[in-house]
Amino acid sequence: MKKGLLLLLFSSAVVFLAAQEINYDESKIPPYTLPDPLVMENSEKVLSESDWINKRRPEILSLFETHVYGKSPSHPHDIYFEVLSEDRYALNNMATRKEVAVYFTGDKKHYMTILMYIPNKRTGAVPLFFGLNFKGNHTINDDPDITKSITRMKPRDNQREDQVREFKRGEASSRWPVDMLISNGYGLATVYRGDIDPDYDDGFQNGVHPLFYEKGQTKPKPDQWGTLAAWAWGLSCAMDYFETDEDVDATKVAVLGHSRHGKTALWAGAIDQRFAMAISNDSGCGGAALSRRRIGETVDKINKLFPHWFCENFKKYANNEDALPVDQHQLIALMAPRPVYIASAVKDQWADPKGEFLSGVYATPIFELFGLKGLTDNMPEVDKPVHSGHIGYHIRSGDHDINYYDWQQFVKFADKYFK
Ligand code: GTR
């Protein structure tokens, strides 16, 4: 082989490897400047709560819609709900289990099913933890009476959608400590995200997106909703139902999620201020982690791995983070003055725990505008949660997951506001 060709092959291999390489080294983070949440686009300063609420917050929300998650349509005007089942003796008589269909269209063809557990020992309406599940409602608990969700995972070669393997009853129960929540006086509600939009890239044909296409439209426009925004929109539609359910205190609903659902929970809290609290567990890139840190998962990586999650415009910021008109601390800020919790795991470096923490730190001035406490600069030690302000945080030992320990912290934090 000619020397020149060899050299060319070698250098393209190096370029390829460098592009693949993932940075986990703090010292290799390029210097960056974050957009200031308290300076408006016309350079005026935010000086009061009212500046924030009426001017800056809407501005930031709209920037996130246009450049990151995409704009979602309004809720269907003919949305309606139907209680499909109710059992007052679930979980050894500890809870009432309800399954509620939220119909997106009048013809009953498109709907999601909310699975709910409400503590039987209650004096009135209860506060609720609410979030998406990955594999189907029936996977969150062994309870044999939960209706099986229709699994909507990506079919493999030659497989039809209805041939995709079903997930086992209760297989995700370590992630959903229903008994513990019930005994602490909380309700739990969850929806299988596949009911809203299956989690794979099919050009936006099989979820809720086509229900809202204009005549001739076949996919969302560059600033219209991707899958994460569709999920958040679905959570917000569920809120319409909670407001009608007398067992639920709709002023005390915490929207929460793990990982991609953590990103979704934060966005749901941003677009729908009826959520009284948002909880992000290991949400990483596009969630609580600052995009400009370019460590672990980056904007480039996430758009390549999951081209359907964000709006098309977000792809412009791959390896071009400094051009982003927002960063994720502003997403945390959109929760103010409502409490927000950020959870990280020490072995979850892909999600950049430090970047998740720093978002809370840089969102703190907005909470202070309301006379509230956020986070101080020092990252707490592992397994030493900080619950003293309106931004809660912990970094737990172990891997990328949501477990009993995480939930215990969420309950302690929620107790401060909901009890
Ligand atoms: C990863 C993805 C992360 C995170 C995670 C999850 O593969 O890169 O952004 O969302 O999946 O949802 O578990």
Short mmCIF file of C-alpha atoms and ligand atoms in Angstrom, two decimals:
data_model
loop_
_atom_site.label_atom_id
_atom_site.label_comp_id
_atom_site.label_asym_id
_atom_site.label_seq_id
_atom_site.Cartn_x
_atom_site.Cartn_y
_atom_site.Cartn_z
CA MET A 1 0.00 0.00 0.00
CA LYS A 2 1.21 3.50 -0.84
CA LYS A 3 2.52 5.52 2.08
CA GLY A 4 0.13 8.43 1.31
CA LEU A 5 -2.93 6.20 1.33
CA LEU A 6 -1.81 4.57 4.56
CA LEU A 7 -1.39 7.95 6.17
CA LEU A 8 -4.82 9.02 4.97
CA LEU A 9 -6.41 5.85 6.36
CA PHE A 10 -4.60 6.30 9.65
CA SER A 11 -5.61 9.94 10.04
CA SER A 12 -9.25 9.27 9.19
CA ALA A 13 -9.23 6.49 11.78
CA VAL A 14 -7.89 8.97 14.36
CA VAL A 15 -10.54 11.53 13.44
CA PHE A 16 -13.22 8.83 13.68
CA LEU A 17 -12.00 7.66 17.08
CA ALA A 18 -11.72 11.21 18.39
CA ALA A 19 -15.31 11.85 17.31
CA GLN A 20 -16.39 8.71 19.14
CA GLU A 21 -14.37 9.45 22.25
CA ILE A 22 -16.37 10.50 25.25
CA ASN A 23 -14.88 13.00 27.60
CA TYR A 24 -14.98 12.15 31.30
CA ASP A 25 -12.22 14.52 32.30
CA GLU A 26 -13.19 17.79 34.07
CA SER A 27 -9.94 19.42 32.95
CA LYS A 28 -10.89 18.89 29.30
CA ILE A 29 -14.14 20.84 29.57
CA PRO A 30 -13.69 23.88 27.32
CA PRO A 31 -14.30 27.26 28.99
CA TYR A 32 -17.89 28.37 28.63
CA THR A 33 -20.21 31.20 29.61
CA LEU A 34 -23.77 30.37 30.58
CA PRO A 35 -26.68 32.55 29.48
CA ASP A 36 -27.75 34.69 32.43
CA PRO A 37 -31.29 33.79 33.48
CA LEU A 38 -31.68 37.24 35.02
CA VAL A 39 -30.82 39.22 31.90
CA MET A 40 -33.52 39.55 29.29
CA GLU A 41 -32.95 39.15 25.57
CA ASN A 42 -32.99 42.95 25.21
CA SER A 43 -30.22 43.11 27.88
CA GLU A 44 -32.49 44.55 30.56
CA LYS A 45 -32.05 43.12 34.02
CA VAL A 46 -34.70 41.14 35.85
CA LEU A 47 -35.26 43.12 39.03
CA SER A 48 -38.45 41.74 40.53
CA GLU A 49 -40.66 38.69 40.81
CA SER A 50 -42.99 40.33 38.36
CA ASP A 51 -40.19 40.85 35.77
CA TRP A 52 -39.47 37.16 36.06
CA ILE A 53 -43.06 35.96 35.90
CA ASN A 54 -44.29 38.29 33.17
CA LYS A 55 -41.23 38.86 31.01
CA ARG A 56 -38.20 36.65 31.48
CA ARG A 57 -39.89 33.33 32.24
CA PRO A 58 -42.04 33.39 29.08
CA GLU A 59 -38.95 34.35 27.08
CA ILE A 60 -36.91 31.40 28.38
CA LEU A 61 -39.82 29.00 27.98
CA SER A 62 -40.20 30.01 24.37
CA LEU A 63 -36.44 29.62 23.72
CA PHE A 64 -36.58 26.07 25.08
CA GLU A 65 -39.61 25.35 22.92
CA THR A 66 -38.03 26.69 19.77
CA HIS A 67 -34.52 25.30 20.16
CA VAL A 68 -34.67 22.27 22.43
CA TYR A 69 -37.92 20.37 23.01
CA GLY A 70 -40.27 21.85 20.40
CA LYS A 71 -43.68 23.46 20.74
CA SER A 72 -46.60 21.26 21.69
CA PRO A 73 -50.20 21.81 20.62
CA SER A 74 -52.95 22.71 23.10
CA HIS A 75 -54.76 19.84 24.74
CA PRO A 76 -57.46 18.31 22.53
CA HIS A 77 -60.69 20.27 22.94
CA ASP A 78 -62.61 16.99 23.09
CA ILE A 79 -60.29 15.31 25.64
CA TYR A 80 -62.26 13.11 28.00
CA PHE A 81 -61.72 10.61 30.76
CA GLU A 82 -63.17 7.26 31.70
CA VAL A 83 -62.55 5.27 34.85
CA LEU A 84 -61.91 1.80 33.45
CA SER A 85 -61.53 -0.02 36.75
CA GLU A 86 -61.57 0.68 40.45
CA ASP A 87 -60.67 -1.68 43.27
CA ARG A 88 -60.87 -0.42 46.83
CA TYR A 89 -59.14 -3.48 48.26
CA ALA A 90 -55.85 -3.41 46.37
CA LEU A 91 -52.47 -4.10 47.98
CA ASN A 92 -53.94 -5.95 50.96
CA ASN A 93 -56.64 -3.35 51.41
CA MET A 94 -54.06 -0.64 51.79
CA ALA A 95 -54.94 1.19 48.61
CA THR A 96 -57.52 1.91 45.98
CA ARG A 97 -56.33 1.04 42.49
CA LYS A 98 -57.84 2.95 39.61
CA GLU A 99 -57.21 2.80 35.92
CA VAL A 100 -58.32 5.83 33.97
CA ALA A 101 -58.35 6.28 30.21
CA VAL A 102 -57.54 9.73 28.88
CA TYR A 103 -58.92 9.87 25.36
CA PHE A 104 -57.12 12.20 22.98
CA THR A 105 -59.75 11.83 20.27
CA GLY A 106 -63.53 11.56 20.39
CA ASP A 107 -63.47 8.17 18.62
CA LYS A 108 -61.70 6.42 21.57
CA LYS A 109 -58.90 5.29 19.24
CA HIS A 110 -56.09 7.23 20.88
CA TYR A 111 -55.71 7.18 24.61
CA MET A 112 -53.36 6.64 27.50
CA THR A 113 -54.15 4.74 30.66
CA ILE A 114 -53.28 6.24 34.01
CA LEU A 115 -52.69 3.66 36.71
CA MET A 116 -53.27 5.05 40.20
CA TYR A 117 -52.91 3.87 43.78
CA ILE A 118 -54.58 6.01 46.44
CA PRO A 119 -53.99 5.30 50.15
CA ASN A 120 -57.15 4.03 51.84
CA LYS A 121 -56.05 5.55 55.11
CA ARG A 122 -56.74 9.16 54.23
CA THR A 123 -58.81 12.01 55.53
CA GLY A 124 -59.23 13.83 52.25
CA ALA A 125 -57.64 14.29 48.87
CA VAL A 126 -54.01 13.10 48.78
CA PRO A 127 -50.81 14.49 47.29
CA LEU A 128 -49.52 12.51 44.34
CA PHE A 129 -46.27 11.40 42.78
CA PHE A 130 -46.75 11.06 39.07
CA GLY A 131 -44.45 9.91 36.28
CA LEU A 132 -43.95 7.81 33.18
CA ASN A 133 -42.89 4.19 33.23
CA PHE A 134 -40.66 2.49 30.65
CA LYS A 135 -42.21 -0.92 30.09
CA GLY A 136 -45.91 -0.83 30.84
CA ASN A 137 -48.19 -0.16 33.80
CA HIS A 138 -48.24 -3.84 34.75
CA THR A 139 -44.48 -3.83 35.30
CA ILE A 140 -44.50 -1.40 38.22
CA ASN A 141 -45.99 -3.87 40.74
CA ASP A 142 -46.78 -7.58 41.06
CA ASP A 143 -50.45 -6.72 41.54
CA PRO A 144 -52.14 -9.30 39.25
CA ASP A 145 -55.06 -7.00 38.47
CA ILE A 146 -53.18 -4.23 36.70
CA THR A 147 -54.25 -4.24 33.07
CA LYS A 148 -51.31 -5.10 30.84
CA SER A 149 -50.15 -2.20 28.70
CA ILE A 150 -49.72 -2.91 25.03
CA THR A 151 -45.95 -3.01 24.61
CA ARG A 152 -44.80 -0.54 22.01
CA MET A 153 -41.10 -1.11 21.59
CA LYS A 154 -39.26 -1.02 18.30
CA PRO A 155 -40.02 -4.20 16.34
CA ARG A 156 -36.91 -6.11 15.22
CA ASP A 157 -36.37 -7.21 11.61
CA ASN A 158 -39.44 -8.91 10.17
CA GLN A 159 -41.35 -8.48 13.40
CA ARG A 160 -44.72 -6.81 13.58
CA GLU A 161 -45.47 -4.38 16.36
CA ASP A 162 -47.78 -6.86 18.07
CA GLN A 163 -45.02 -9.49 18.10
CA VAL A 164 -42.71 -7.50 20.30
CA ARG A 165 -41.97 -9.24 23.57
CA GLU A 166 -44.16 -8.32 26.50
CA PHE A 167 -42.57 -7.26 29.73
CA LYS A 168 -43.23 -9.26 32.89
CA ARG A 169 -45.66 -8.21 35.55
CA GLY A 170 -43.78 -6.50 38.36
CA GLU A 171 -40.42 -6.51 36.62
CA ALA A 172 -39.82 -2.82 37.32
CA SER A 173 -41.16 -2.92 40.89
CA SER A 174 -37.79 -1.98 42.44
CA ARG A 175 -38.27 1.39 40.76
CA TRP A 176 -41.78 1.97 42.17
CA PRO A 177 -42.02 1.51 45.96
CA VAL A 178 -45.81 1.74 46.01
CA ASP A 179 -46.23 0.39 49.56
CA MET A 180 -43.79 2.89 51.01
CA LEU A 181 -45.58 5.78 49.29
CA ILE A 182 -48.99 4.57 50.42
CA SER A 183 -47.87 4.19 54.02
CA ASN A 184 -46.52 7.75 53.89
CA GLY A 185 -49.88 9.07 52.75
CA TYR A 186 -49.02 9.63 49.09
CA GLY A 187 -50.83 8.47 46.01
CA LEU A 188 -48.92 7.23 42.99
CA ALA A 189 -49.92 7.60 39.37
CA THR A 190 -48.10 6.42 36.28
CA VAL A 191 -48.54 6.15 32.54
CA TYR A 192 -46.72 3.92 30.07
CA ARG A 193 -44.88 6.35 27.80
CA GLY A 194 -45.59 4.10 24.80
CA ASP A 195 -49.28 5.03 25.13
CA ILE A 196 -48.32 8.61 24.21
CA ASP A 197 -45.45 8.05 21.82
CA PRO A 198 -43.41 4.86 21.45
CA ASP A 199 -39.74 5.46 22.18
CA TYR A 200 -38.17 4.94 18.79
CA ASP A 201 -37.61 6.93 15.66
CA ASP A 202 -40.30 6.12 13.12
CA GLY A 203 -40.56 9.60 11.63
CA PHE A 204 -43.32 10.56 14.10
CA GLN A 205 -46.04 8.34 12.70
CA ASN A 206 -47.09 6.08 15.56
CA GLY A 207 -47.63 8.40 18.53
CA VAL A 208 -49.78 11.46 19.16
CA HIS A 209 -47.95 13.69 16.65
CA PRO A 210 -50.04 12.78 13.56
CA LEU A 211 -53.23 13.69 15.44
CA PHE A 212 -52.12 17.31 15.17
CA TYR A 213 -50.60 17.51 11.70
CA GLU A 214 -51.94 20.21 9.43
CA LYS A 215 -53.24 19.14 6.06
CA GLY A 216 -50.37 17.58 4.12
CA GLN A 217 -47.95 17.64 7.08
CA THR A 218 -46.05 14.39 7.64
CA LYS A 219 -43.66 15.27 10.45
CA PRO A 220 -43.21 18.01 13.05
CA LYS A 221 -41.70 21.30 11.84
CA PRO A 222 -38.18 22.13 13.11
CA ASP A 223 -39.56 23.96 16.14
CA GLN A 224 -42.38 21.53 16.89
CA TRP A 225 -42.50 18.81 19.50
CA GLY A 226 -40.27 15.79 19.56
CA THR A 227 -40.96 12.72 21.66
CA LEU A 228 -39.90 14.17 25.03
CA ALA A 229 -42.25 17.11 24.51
CA ALA A 230 -45.05 14.74 23.51
CA TRP A 231 -44.53 12.77 26.71
CA ALA A 232 -44.57 15.97 28.77
CA TRP A 233 -47.72 17.04 26.95
CA GLY A 234 -49.31 13.69 27.87
CA LEU A 235 -48.40 14.24 31.54
CA SER A 236 -49.99 17.65 31.34
CA CYS A 237 -53.17 16.13 29.84
CA ALA A 238 -53.27 13.77 32.83
CA MET A 239 -53.26 16.83 35.04
CA ASP A 240 -56.61 17.79 33.46
CA TYR A 241 -57.92 14.49 34.80
CA PHE A 242 -56.39 14.85 38.28
CA GLU A 243 -58.24 18.14 38.64
CA THR A 244 -61.50 16.23 38.32
CA ASP A 245 -60.62 13.39 40.72
CA GLU A 246 -61.74 14.14 44.25
CA ASP A 247 -59.25 11.66 45.74
CA VAL A 248 -56.36 13.70 44.39
CA ASP A 249 -55.18 17.04 45.69
CA ALA A 250 -54.36 18.53 42.30
CA THR A 251 -52.47 21.39 43.98
CA LYS A 252 -49.98 18.82 45.29
CA VAL A 253 -48.87 16.78 42.31
CA ALA A 254 -45.12 16.13 41.99
CA VAL A 255 -44.14 15.17 38.46
CA LEU A 256 -41.11 12.92 38.47
CA GLY A 257 -39.06 10.67 36.27
CA HIS A 258 -35.89 8.71 35.84
CA SER A 259 -33.41 9.44 33.09
CA ARG A 260 -35.25 10.22 29.81
CA HIS A 261 -38.37 10.50 31.92
CA GLY A 262 -36.48 12.85 34.25
CA LYS A 263 -35.84 15.15 31.28
CA THR A 264 -39.55 14.83 30.52
CA ALA A 265 -40.60 15.61 34.10
CA LEU A 266 -38.58 18.83 34.11
CA TRP A 267 -40.09 19.89 30.81
CA ALA A 268 -43.59 18.99 32.03
CA GLY A 269 -43.02 21.15 35.12
CA ALA A 270 -41.92 23.98 32.84
CA ILE A 271 -44.88 23.90 30.44
CA ASP A 272 -47.52 23.21 33.06
CA GLN A 273 -47.33 25.24 36.24
CA ARG A 274 -50.11 23.22 37.82
CA PHE A 275 -47.40 20.71 38.74
CA ALA A 276 -46.47 21.76 42.25
CA MET A 277 -43.04 20.10 42.17
CA ALA A 278 -40.71 18.45 39.68
CA ILE A 279 -38.23 15.68 40.45
CA SER A 280 -35.46 14.72 38.09
CA ASN A 281 -33.62 11.48 38.72
CA ASP A 282 -30.38 10.94 36.77
CA SER A 283 -31.79 13.02 33.93
CA GLY A 284 -28.44 14.03 32.41
CA CYS A 285 -28.10 15.65 29.00
CA GLY A 286 -31.26 17.49 27.96
CA GLY A 287 -32.41 17.17 31.59
CA ALA A 288 -30.67 18.73 34.57
CA ALA A 289 -27.09 18.55 33.22
CA LEU A 290 -25.56 21.67 31.70
CA SER A 291 -25.06 21.15 27.96
CA ARG A 292 -22.07 23.48 27.76
CA ARG A 293 -19.97 21.21 29.99
CA ARG A 294 -19.58 18.73 27.14
CA ILE A 295 -18.76 15.84 29.46
CA GLY A 296 -20.35 12.40 29.35
CA GLU A 297 -23.33 12.49 27.00
CA THR A 298 -23.27 15.54 24.73
CA VAL A 299 -25.81 17.29 22.50
CA ASP A 300 -24.19 15.60 19.51
CA LYS A 301 -24.36 12.13 21.05
CA ILE A 302 -27.90 12.39 22.29
CA ASN A 303 -29.21 13.60 18.95
CA LYS A 304 -27.45 10.76 17.17
CA LEU A 305 -28.60 8.09 19.59
CA PHE A 306 -32.14 9.42 19.94
CA PRO A 307 -32.95 11.54 16.89
CA HIS A 308 -36.63 11.66 17.86
CA TRP A 309 -36.34 13.03 21.42
CA PHE A 310 -35.86 16.74 20.79
CA CYS A 311 -37.07 19.11 18.10
CA GLU A 312 -35.20 19.25 14.82
CA ASN A 313 -33.69 22.65 15.68
CA PHE A 314 -31.77 21.14 18.61
CA LYS A 315 -29.55 19.25 16.16
CA LYS A 316 -27.96 22.58 15.16
CA TYR A 317 -26.26 22.67 18.52
CA ALA A 318 -24.36 19.40 18.20
CA ASN A 319 -20.71 20.32 18.88
CA ASN A 320 -21.96 23.90 18.89
CA GLU A 321 -23.23 24.24 22.46
CA ASP A 322 -22.10 27.83 22.89
CA ALA A 323 -24.61 28.88 20.26
CA LEU A 324 -27.52 27.51 22.30
CA PRO A 325 -29.60 30.47 23.50
CA VAL A 326 -30.36 28.59 26.75
CA ASP A 327 -28.76 26.06 29.04
CA GLN A 328 -30.30 23.62 31.47
CA HIS A 329 -29.98 25.74 34.64
CA GLN A 330 -32.72 27.85 33.06
CA LEU A 331 -34.94 24.79 32.86
CA ILE A 332 -34.54 24.36 36.62
CA ALA A 333 -35.23 28.08 37.02
CA LEU A 334 -38.56 27.68 35.19
CA MET A 335 -39.78 25.73 38.23
CA ALA A 336 -39.44 28.73 40.55
CA PRO A 337 -41.00 29.44 42.97
CA ARG A 338 -42.17 25.80 43.02
CA PRO A 339 -39.78 23.33 44.65
CA VAL A 340 -37.62 21.14 42.43
CA TYR A 341 -35.41 18.15 43.23
CA ILE A 342 -32.35 16.95 41.33
CA ALA A 343 -30.94 13.48 42.01
CA SER A 344 -27.68 12.06 40.67
CA ALA A 345 -25.77 8.80 41.07
CA VAL A 346 -22.04 8.66 41.50
CA LYS A 347 -21.43 5.97 38.90
CA ASP A 348 -23.69 7.66 36.39
CA GLN A 349 -20.94 9.73 34.80
CA TRP A 350 -22.68 9.56 31.41
CA ALA A 351 -25.34 11.87 32.94
CA ASP A 352 -22.71 14.23 34.45
CA PRO A 353 -23.70 14.43 38.14
CA LYS A 354 -21.69 17.60 38.65
CA GLY A 355 -23.43 19.28 35.72
CA GLU A 356 -26.79 18.23 37.19
CA PHE A 357 -25.83 19.79 40.52
CA LEU A 358 -24.51 23.00 38.93
CA SER A 359 -27.80 23.57 37.14
CA GLY A 360 -29.38 23.84 40.57
CA VAL A 361 -26.65 26.20 41.74
CA TYR A 362 -27.05 28.50 38.73
CA ALA A 363 -30.85 28.43 39.02
CA THR A 364 -30.59 29.61 42.64
CA PRO A 365 -30.68 33.39 41.95
CA ILE A 366 -34.20 33.00 40.55
CA PHE A 367 -35.38 31.30 43.72
CA GLU A 368 -33.70 34.05 45.72
CA LEU A 369 -35.70 36.60 43.76
CA PHE A 370 -38.72 35.01 45.47
CA GLY A 371 -37.00 35.12 48.85
CA LEU A 372 -36.36 31.37 48.71
CA LYS A 373 -33.25 29.31 49.25
CA GLY A 374 -31.74 27.25 46.46
CA LEU A 375 -28.40 25.43 46.52
CA THR A 376 -25.02 26.64 47.73
CA ASP A 377 -21.89 26.16 45.61
CA ASN A 378 -20.45 23.16 47.42
CA MET A 379 -21.46 19.85 45.99
CA PRO A 380 -22.56 17.63 48.90
CA GLU A 381 -20.85 14.36 49.71
CA VAL A 382 -22.18 11.11 48.35
CA ASP A 383 -25.32 9.92 50.20
CA LYS A 384 -25.65 13.23 52.07
CA PRO A 385 -28.84 14.78 50.66
CA VAL A 386 -29.49 18.52 50.84
CA HIS A 387 -33.12 19.30 51.53
CA SER A 388 -32.87 22.70 53.18
CA GLY A 389 -33.92 24.91 50.27
CA HIS A 390 -36.44 24.92 47.45
CA ILE A 391 -33.95 23.04 45.28
CA GLY A 392 -33.26 19.61 46.75
CA TYR A 393 -30.27 17.57 45.69
CA HIS A 394 -28.55 14.28 46.37
CA ILE A 395 -25.84 12.22 44.81
CA ARG A 396 -26.25 8.61 45.80
CA SER A 397 -23.71 5.82 45.62
CA GLY A 398 -24.27 3.34 42.82
CA ASP A 399 -25.43 3.27 39.25
CA HIS A 400 -27.82 4.89 36.85
CA ASP A 401 -31.16 3.80 38.29
CA ILE A 402 -34.01 4.94 40.51
CA ASN A 403 -34.30 3.03 43.73
CA TYR A 404 -35.76 2.98 47.22
CA TYR A 405 -33.15 5.38 48.56
CA ASP A 406 -33.97 7.96 45.87
CA TRP A 407 -37.69 7.72 46.65
CA GLN A 408 -37.08 8.07 50.38
CA GLN A 409 -35.41 11.39 49.68
CA PHE A 410 -38.24 12.52 47.41
CA VAL A 411 -40.77 11.73 50.14
CA LYS A 412 -38.78 13.62 52.77
CA PHE A 413 -38.50 16.60 50.45
CA ALA A 414 -42.19 16.48 49.45
CA ASP A 415 -43.24 16.22 53.12
CA LYS A 416 -41.86 19.72 53.64
CA TYR A 417 -44.26 21.20 51.08
CA PHE A 418 -47.21 18.84 50.94
CA LYS A 419 -47.82 17.89 54.57
C1 GTR B 1 -29.36 6.67 27.77
C2 GTR B 1 -29.38 8.08 27.24
C3 GTR B 1 -29.59 9.02 28.39
C4 GTR B 1 -30.70 8.56 29.31
C5 GTR B 1 -30.82 7.07 29.45
C6 GTR B 1 -32.16 6.53 29.99
O1 GTR B 1 -29.03 5.74 26.84
O2 GTR B 1 -28.17 8.35 26.57
O3 GTR B 1 -29.79 10.33 27.91
O4 GTR B 1 -31.90 9.13 28.96
O5 GTR B 1 -30.64 6.41 28.27
O6 GTR B 1 -33.22 7.07 29.72
O7 GTR B 1 -32.10 5.53 30.70
#
